[in-house]
């Protein structure tokens, strides 16, 4: 498709500059101070869809941040691809660890540094530019609908309702998402699954007020100490999670599945060095790729209480808190796991403290089939632009809405991600390689072409 290639290479600099403009908008969905910026970002996405050639684009308000919907319908008899992405980003903290401003994008060594560069503005915007490439060269193999949301990073709590209320408008043959990673440019891969999530908060209360740790210490249970022992007891000596019933529904991979998963290139030594860890860690009996892709986990995301200011203050605090998340794998339900967690924590809380457990947002795990037409189209698109067959992998992250595409709209999803694991998503110095951005824009039109062809169009 020479016309696509020519158009992209003629407009390469502009495509990059437009992404940089989008990255300048601090669309932090978690922080209400940025509400107007989130709204401004939605406007920018809408405008970009219209200038890329969409027939229509609109902003749909929700109880939270708005959704941008757009479409280009070329011929109702052609297949329709629903592109999903998100324009909201994670908070950039800790700010002092960034080497340049999180919302002042810079390009260094061929990498774009900014919050959202990879997750997900950079990846979402590849689809907008791919639409432009296809529209301007008059080669649009599929109808395209866009649903770009502003609340993915805070749990997509209003998107399920949007799906239910817009079933007709969202009718499509497949959902296409670029919000995951691949192994490397040398080893392109396609994630064929996402983990689910159950996110909990624990509050432990000891004495009815902060106490002098000398006057009372030794006679009153310290809620921080109690919380730490409870958290420590959630893994056993094999790093297996100890919550009763936690693994009941987890299926072991077959030997064939295990072999396939572990045939992906992976070097433990390089992995450890890159992360600055002395030794890997994880559930006994599973490889690194199995641990992140196919096994459930439990991690403390934050813990606080007592005195954390400058210097020392001797205090036996009244309260301690922790945020704990669990990544889930197929057949584990987030509500059920949240319940098991709550019951277990209540049962192990020592008599000297009171405990309150609350559930934050959750999401269900998904496996995207690799034997579907859509997956084959994605694999052929990668083969065309990378010159190599993609390796199917399992992603460790979560995109809760993907399970709802299936349960509410009856649609399967293809995860055509171009990020890299070391893109520092959710971390300081998030980056996205210009090469990945451009490769994505080049690859996406081929997905549309092969998907249409494989459907007999
Ligand atoms: N894009 C990520 C998910 C992801 C990253 C999947 C890398 C596969 C590979 C997404 O924006 C994300 O961060 N999701 C959250 C869940 C959400 C409910 C906050 C996550 O995985 O923690
Ligand atoms: Mn994302
Ligand atoms: Mn994210």
PDB file of N, CA and C in Angstrom, residues 3-22 44-54 83 112 120-140 144 146 148 178 432 434 436-446 448:
ATOM      1  N   UNK A   3       0.426   4.169  -1.257  1.00  0.00           N
ATOM      2  CA  UNK A   3      -0.200   5.465  -0.947  1.00  0.00           C
ATOM      3  C   UNK A   3      -0.167   5.737   0.564  1.00  0.00           C
ATOM      4  N   UNK A   4      -0.400   4.694   1.347  1.00  0.00           N
ATOM      5  CA  UNK A   4      -0.343   4.854   2.816  1.00  0.00           C
ATOM      6  C   UNK A   4       1.059   5.254   3.247  1.00  0.00           C
ATOM      7  N   UNK A   5       2.016   4.517   2.724  1.00  0.00           N
ATOM      8  CA  UNK A   5       3.420   4.733   3.099  1.00  0.00           C
ATOM      9  C   UNK A   5       3.867   6.152   2.750  1.00  0.00           C
ATOM     10  N   UNK A   6       3.517   6.578   1.533  1.00  0.00           N
ATOM     11  CA  UNK A   6       3.913   7.915   1.083  1.00  0.00           C
ATOM     12  C   UNK A   6       3.294   8.985   1.970  1.00  0.00           C
ATOM     13  N   UNK A   7       2.003   8.831   2.237  1.00  0.00           N
ATOM     14  CA  UNK A   7       1.323   9.855   3.037  1.00  0.00           C
ATOM     15  C   UNK A   7       1.953   9.943   4.424  1.00  0.00           C
ATOM     16  N   UNK A   8       2.233   8.784   5.011  1.00  0.00           N
ATOM     17  CA  UNK A   8       2.823   8.799   6.360  1.00  0.00           C
ATOM     18  C   UNK A   8       4.208   9.440   6.347  1.00  0.00           C
ATOM     19  N   UNK A   9       5.008   9.104   5.336  1.00  0.00           N
ATOM     20  CA  UNK A   9       6.364   9.668   5.370  1.00  0.00           C
ATOM     21  C   UNK A   9       6.353  11.168   5.056  1.00  0.00           C
ATOM     22  N   UNK A  10       5.408  11.609   4.218  1.00  0.00           N
ATOM     23  CA  UNK A  10       5.325  13.052   3.954  1.00  0.00           C
ATOM     24  C   UNK A  10       4.866  13.844   5.180  1.00  0.00           C
ATOM     25  N   UNK A  11       4.113  13.182   6.072  1.00  0.00           N
ATOM     26  CA  UNK A  11       3.509  13.910   7.200  1.00  0.00           C
ATOM     27  C   UNK A  11       4.070  13.515   8.559  1.00  0.00           C
ATOM     28  N   UNK A  12       5.186  12.816   8.510  1.00  0.00           N
ATOM     29  CA  UNK A  12       5.789  12.237   9.702  1.00  0.00           C
ATOM     30  C   UNK A  12       6.032  13.260  10.819  1.00  0.00           C
ATOM     31  N   UNK A  13       6.612  14.409  10.476  1.00  0.00           N
ATOM     32  CA  UNK A  13       6.935  15.398  11.521  1.00  0.00           C
ATOM     33  C   UNK A  13       5.666  15.969  12.144  1.00  0.00           C
ATOM     34  N   UNK A  14       4.695  16.241  11.297  1.00  0.00           N
ATOM     35  CA  UNK A  14       3.437  16.778  11.829  1.00  0.00           C
ATOM     36  C   UNK A  14       2.757  15.752  12.740  1.00  0.00           C
ATOM     37  N   UNK A  15       2.766  14.497  12.332  1.00  0.00           N
ATOM     38  CA  UNK A  15       2.151  13.445  13.163  1.00  0.00           C
ATOM     39  C   UNK A  15       2.784  13.430  14.563  1.00  0.00           C
ATOM     40  N   UNK A  16       4.078  13.651  14.598  1.00  0.00           N
ATOM     41  CA  UNK A  16       4.775  13.638  15.885  1.00  0.00           C
ATOM     42  C   UNK A  16       4.426  14.898  16.683  1.00  0.00           C
ATOM     43  N   UNK A  17       4.441  16.038  16.009  1.00  0.00           N
ATOM     44  CA  UNK A  17       4.152  17.294  16.724  1.00  0.00           C
ATOM     45  C   UNK A  17       2.735  17.329  17.267  1.00  0.00           C
ATOM     46  N   UNK A  18       1.802  16.734  16.533  1.00  0.00           N
ATOM     47  CA  UNK A  18       0.426  16.708  17.038  1.00  0.00           C
ATOM     48  C   UNK A  18       0.315  15.867  18.305  1.00  0.00           C
ATOM     49  N   UNK A  19       1.075  14.779  18.347  1.00  0.00           N
ATOM     50  CA  UNK A  19       1.073  13.972  19.584  1.00  0.00           C
ATOM     51  C   UNK A  19       1.672  14.786  20.736  1.00  0.00           C
ATOM     52  N   UNK A  20       2.749  15.509  20.450  1.00  0.00           N
ATOM     53  CA  UNK A  20       3.374  16.309  21.517  1.00  0.00           C
ATOM     54  C   UNK A  20       2.376  17.336  22.063  1.00  0.00           C
ATOM     55  N   UNK A  21       1.574  17.923  21.179  1.00  0.00           N
ATOM     56  CA  UNK A  21       0.552  18.889  21.640  1.00  0.00           C
ATOM     57  C   UNK A  21      -0.436  18.220  22.599  1.00  0.00           C
ATOM     58  N   UNK A  22      -0.823  17.023  22.257  1.00  0.00           N
ATOM     59  CA  UNK A  22      -1.791  16.303  23.101  1.00  0.00           C
ATOM     60  C   UNK A  22      -1.169  15.974  24.465  1.00  0.00           C
ATOM     61  N   UNK A  44      -9.682  18.194  22.372  1.00  0.00           N
ATOM     62  CA  UNK A  44      -8.558  18.043  21.436  1.00  0.00           C
ATOM     63  C   UNK A  44      -8.648  16.715  20.674  1.00  0.00           C
ATOM     64  N   UNK A  45      -9.076  15.664  21.381  1.00  0.00           N
ATOM     65  CA  UNK A  45      -9.201  14.359  20.713  1.00  0.00           C
ATOM     66  C   UNK A  45     -10.313  14.435  19.666  1.00  0.00           C
ATOM     67  N   UNK A  46     -11.424  15.054  20.061  1.00  0.00           N
ATOM     68  CA  UNK A  46     -12.544  15.203  19.123  1.00  0.00           C
ATOM     69  C   UNK A  46     -12.087  15.963  17.862  1.00  0.00           C
ATOM     70  N   UNK A  47     -11.406  17.077  18.075  1.00  0.00           N
ATOM     71  CA  UNK A  47     -10.945  17.879  16.928  1.00  0.00           C
ATOM     72  C   UNK A  47      -9.991  17.055  16.056  1.00  0.00           C
ATOM     73  N   UNK A  48      -9.155  16.252  16.690  1.00  0.00           N
ATOM     74  CA  UNK A  48      -8.185  15.474  15.909  1.00  0.00           C
ATOM     75  C   UNK A  48      -8.889  14.417  15.050  1.00  0.00           C
ATOM     76  N   UNK A  49      -9.979  13.866  15.581  1.00  0.00           N
ATOM     77  CA  UNK A  49     -10.727  12.868  14.803  1.00  0.00           C
ATOM     78  C   UNK A  49     -11.345  13.523  13.577  1.00  0.00           C
ATOM     79  N   UNK A  50     -11.924  14.723  13.793  1.00  0.00           N
ATOM     80  CA  UNK A  50     -12.561  15.401  12.662  1.00  0.00           C
ATOM     81  C   UNK A  50     -11.524  15.767  11.610  1.00  0.00           C
ATOM     82  N   UNK A  51     -10.373  16.281  12.048  1.00  0.00           N
ATOM     83  CA  UNK A  51      -9.402  16.677  11.024  1.00  0.00           C
ATOM     84  C   UNK A  51      -8.751  15.462  10.363  1.00  0.00           C
ATOM     85  N   UNK A  52      -8.797  14.304  11.049  1.00  0.00           N
ATOM     86  CA  UNK A  52      -8.237  13.097  10.424  1.00  0.00           C
ATOM     87  C   UNK A  52      -9.181  12.510   9.375  1.00  0.00           C
ATOM     88  N   UNK A  53     -10.441  12.994   9.378  1.00  0.00           N
ATOM     89  CA  UNK A  53     -11.357  12.496   8.351  1.00  0.00           C
ATOM     90  C   UNK A  53     -12.588  11.789   8.872  1.00  0.00           C
ATOM     91  N   UNK A  54     -12.820  11.821  10.182  1.00  0.00           N
ATOM     92  CA  UNK A  54     -14.048  11.203  10.710  1.00  0.00           C
ATOM     93  C   UNK A  54     -15.265  11.967  10.179  1.00  0.00           C
ATOM     94  N   UNK A  83     -12.552   1.090  17.728  1.00  0.00           N
ATOM     95  CA  UNK A  83     -11.253   1.377  18.346  1.00  0.00           C
ATOM     96  C   UNK A  83     -11.497   1.956  19.738  1.00  0.00           C
ATOM     97  N   UNK A 112      10.059   9.678  23.126  1.00  0.00           N
ATOM     98  CA  UNK A 112       9.233  10.805  23.576  1.00  0.00           C
ATOM     99  C   UNK A 112       9.024  10.645  25.076  1.00  0.00           C
ATOM    100  N   UNK A 120      -2.023   6.392  27.562  1.00  0.00           N
ATOM    101  CA  UNK A 120      -2.253   5.694  26.322  1.00  0.00           C
ATOM    102  C   UNK A 120      -2.358   6.688  25.184  1.00  0.00           C
ATOM    103  N   UNK A 121      -1.970   7.967  25.461  1.00  0.00           N
ATOM    104  CA  UNK A 121      -2.165   8.959  24.394  1.00  0.00           C
ATOM    105  C   UNK A 121      -1.390   8.587  23.126  1.00  0.00           C
ATOM    106  N   UNK A 122      -0.123   8.201  23.307  1.00  0.00           N
ATOM    107  CA  UNK A 122       0.696   7.877  22.144  1.00  0.00           C
ATOM    108  C   UNK A 122       0.119   6.710  21.356  1.00  0.00           C
ATOM    109  N   UNK A 123      -0.353   5.700  22.075  1.00  0.00           N
ATOM    110  CA  UNK A 123      -0.885   4.515  21.385  1.00  0.00           C
ATOM    111  C   UNK A 123      -2.272   4.784  20.811  1.00  0.00           C
ATOM    112  N   UNK A 124      -3.098   5.496  21.560  1.00  0.00           N
ATOM    113  CA  UNK A 124      -4.437   5.821  21.061  1.00  0.00           C
ATOM    114  C   UNK A 124      -4.344   6.694  19.799  1.00  0.00           C
ATOM    115  N   UNK A 125      -3.400   7.673  19.852  1.00  0.00           N
ATOM    116  CA  UNK A 125      -3.304   8.632  18.753  1.00  0.00           C
ATOM    117  C   UNK A 125      -2.807   7.982  17.450  1.00  0.00           C
ATOM    118  N   UNK A 126      -2.117   6.844  17.572  1.00  0.00           N
ATOM    119  CA  UNK A 126      -1.703   6.126  16.349  1.00  0.00           C
ATOM    120  C   UNK A 126      -2.935   5.773  15.510  1.00  0.00           C
ATOM    121  N   UNK A 127      -4.042   5.468  16.201  1.00  0.00           N
ATOM    122  CA  UNK A 127      -5.265   5.101  15.473  1.00  0.00           C
ATOM    123  C   UNK A 127      -5.882   6.311  14.778  1.00  0.00           C
ATOM    124  N   UNK A 128      -5.750   7.474  15.407  1.00  0.00           N
ATOM    125  CA  UNK A 128      -6.277   8.694  14.778  1.00  0.00           C
ATOM    126  C   UNK A 128      -5.462   8.988  13.522  1.00  0.00           C
ATOM    127  N   UNK A 129      -4.141   8.851  13.652  1.00  0.00           N
ATOM    128  CA  UNK A 129      -3.279   9.116  12.493  1.00  0.00           C
ATOM    129  C   UNK A 129      -3.444   8.030  11.417  1.00  0.00           C
ATOM    130  N   UNK A 130      -3.682   6.801  11.846  1.00  0.00           N
ATOM    131  CA  UNK A 130      -3.916   5.727  10.869  1.00  0.00           C
ATOM    132  C   UNK A 130      -5.205   6.004  10.089  1.00  0.00           C
ATOM    133  N   UNK A 131      -6.200   6.540  10.789  1.00  0.00           N
ATOM    134  CA  UNK A 131      -7.438   6.925  10.083  1.00  0.00           C
ATOM    135  C   UNK A 131      -7.115   7.982   9.025  1.00  0.00           C
ATOM    136  N   UNK A 132      -6.298   8.958   9.435  1.00  0.00           N
ATOM    137  CA  UNK A 132      -5.944  10.025   8.485  1.00  0.00           C
ATOM    138  C   UNK A 132      -5.220   9.443   7.268  1.00  0.00           C
ATOM    139  N   UNK A 133      -4.281   8.547   7.525  1.00  0.00           N
ATOM    140  CA  UNK A 133      -3.528   7.914   6.426  1.00  0.00           C
ATOM    141  C   UNK A 133      -4.492   7.219   5.460  1.00  0.00           C
ATOM    142  N   UNK A 134      -5.434   6.458   6.039  1.00  0.00           N
ATOM    143  CA  UNK A 134      -6.357   5.698   5.185  1.00  0.00           C
ATOM    144  C   UNK A 134      -7.336   6.631   4.466  1.00  0.00           C
ATOM    145  N   UNK A 135      -7.848   7.630   5.212  1.00  0.00           N
ATOM    146  CA  UNK A 135      -8.849   8.525   4.619  1.00  0.00           C
ATOM    147  C   UNK A 135      -8.241   9.347   3.488  1.00  0.00           C
ATOM    148  N   UNK A 136      -7.010   9.847   3.701  1.00  0.00           N
ATOM    149  CA  UNK A 136      -6.411  10.716   2.691  1.00  0.00           C
ATOM    150  C   UNK A 136      -5.973   9.981   1.447  1.00  0.00           C
ATOM    151  N   UNK A 137      -5.748   8.680   1.589  1.00  0.00           N
ATOM    152  CA  UNK A 137      -5.364   7.950   0.386  1.00  0.00           C
ATOM    153  C   UNK A 137      -6.567   7.214  -0.215  1.00  0.00           C
ATOM    154  N   UNK A 138      -7.730   7.440   0.386  1.00  0.00           N
ATOM    155  CA  UNK A 138      -8.956   6.854  -0.171  1.00  0.00           C
ATOM    156  C   UNK A 138      -9.012   5.342  -0.060  1.00  0.00           C
ATOM    157  N   UNK A 139      -8.184   4.776   0.796  1.00  0.00           N
ATOM    158  CA  UNK A 139      -8.158   3.313   0.954  1.00  0.00           C
ATOM    159  C   UNK A 139      -8.610   2.959   2.357  1.00  0.00           C
ATOM    160  N   UNK A 140      -9.921   2.885   2.565  1.00  0.00           N
ATOM    161  CA  UNK A 140     -10.464   2.573   3.874  1.00  0.00           C
ATOM    162  C   UNK A 140     -11.159   1.226   3.820  1.00  0.00           C
ATOM    163  N   UNK A 144     -14.872   2.560  10.717  1.00  0.00           N
ATOM    164  CA  UNK A 144     -14.175   2.660  12.008  1.00  0.00           C
ATOM    165  C   UNK A 144     -15.006   3.495  12.976  1.00  0.00           C
ATOM    166  N   UNK A 146     -14.745   5.094  16.933  1.00  0.00           N
ATOM    167  CA  UNK A 146     -13.776   5.376  17.996  1.00  0.00           C
ATOM    168  C   UNK A 146     -14.507   5.627  19.303  1.00  0.00           C
ATOM    169  N   UNK A 148     -13.083   6.807  22.852  1.00  0.00           N
ATOM    170  CA  UNK A 148     -11.873   7.170  23.604  1.00  0.00           C
ATOM    171  C   UNK A 148     -12.327   7.745  24.945  1.00  0.00           C
ATOM    172  N   UNK A 178      -5.026  -0.470  21.391  1.00  0.00           N
ATOM    173  CA  UNK A 178      -3.575  -0.381  21.542  1.00  0.00           C
ATOM    174  C   UNK A 178      -3.303   0.261  22.891  1.00  0.00           C
ATOM    175  N   UNK A 432       7.891   6.831  25.116  1.00  0.00           N
ATOM    176  CA  UNK A 432       7.410   5.998  24.020  1.00  0.00           C
ATOM    177  C   UNK A 432       8.373   6.243  22.873  1.00  0.00           C
ATOM    178  N   UNK A 434       9.768   6.871  19.336  1.00  0.00           N
ATOM    179  CA  UNK A 434       9.199   7.410  18.095  1.00  0.00           C
ATOM    180  C   UNK A 434       9.025   6.273  17.083  1.00  0.00           C
ATOM    181  N   UNK A 436       8.299   3.189  17.635  1.00  0.00           N
ATOM    182  CA  UNK A 436       7.112   2.382  17.930  1.00  0.00           C
ATOM    183  C   UNK A 436       5.841   3.128  17.509  1.00  0.00           C
ATOM    184  N   UNK A 437       5.852   4.432  17.767  1.00  0.00           N
ATOM    185  CA  UNK A 437       4.711   5.271  17.363  1.00  0.00           C
ATOM    186  C   UNK A 437       4.520   5.173  15.845  1.00  0.00           C
ATOM    187  N   UNK A 438       5.619   5.308  15.121  1.00  0.00           N
ATOM    188  CA  UNK A 438       5.508   5.288  13.654  1.00  0.00           C
ATOM    189  C   UNK A 438       5.177   3.892  13.128  1.00  0.00           C
ATOM    190  N   UNK A 439       5.737   2.890  13.772  1.00  0.00           N
ATOM    191  CA  UNK A 439       5.442   1.526  13.346  1.00  0.00           C
ATOM    192  C   UNK A 439       3.961   1.201  13.579  1.00  0.00           C
ATOM    193  N   UNK A 440       3.441   1.728  14.676  1.00  0.00           N
ATOM    194  CA  UNK A 440       2.027   1.517  14.975  1.00  0.00           C
ATOM    195  C   UNK A 440       1.142   2.132  13.900  1.00  0.00           C
ATOM    196  N   UNK A 441       1.458   3.372  13.527  1.00  0.00           N
ATOM    197  CA  UNK A 441       0.655   4.051  12.494  1.00  0.00           C
ATOM    198  C   UNK A 441       0.748   3.283  11.169  1.00  0.00           C
ATOM    199  N   UNK A 442       1.898   2.703  10.923  1.00  0.00           N
ATOM    200  CA  UNK A 442       2.093   1.946   9.684  1.00  0.00           C
ATOM    201  C   UNK A 442       1.333   0.609   9.722  1.00  0.00           C
ATOM    202  N   UNK A 443       1.283  -0.006  10.894  1.00  0.00           N
ATOM    203  CA  UNK A 443       0.710  -1.356  11.012  1.00  0.00           C
ATOM    204  C   UNK A 443      -0.820  -1.356  11.052  1.00  0.00           C
ATOM    205  N   UNK A 444      -1.393  -0.375  11.735  1.00  0.00           N
ATOM    206  CA  UNK A 444      -2.845  -0.375  11.958  1.00  0.00           C
ATOM    207  C   UNK A 444      -3.662  -0.462  10.654  1.00  0.00           C
ATOM    208  N   UNK A 445      -3.308   0.311   9.601  1.00  0.00           N
ATOM    209  CA  UNK A 445      -4.112   0.191   8.367  1.00  0.00           C
ATOM    210  C   UNK A 445      -4.106  -1.240   7.800  1.00  0.00           C
ATOM    211  N   UNK A 446      -2.998  -1.945   7.986  1.00  0.00           N
ATOM    212  CA  UNK A 446      -2.958  -3.332   7.503  1.00  0.00           C
ATOM    213  C   UNK A 446      -3.903  -4.226   8.300  1.00  0.00           C
ATOM    214  N   UNK A 448      -6.792  -3.310   9.347  1.00  0.00           N
ATOM    215  CA  UNK A 448      -8.105  -3.061   8.714  1.00  0.00           C
ATOM    216  C   UNK A 448      -8.203  -3.791   7.374  1.00  0.00           C
TER     217      UNK A 448
END
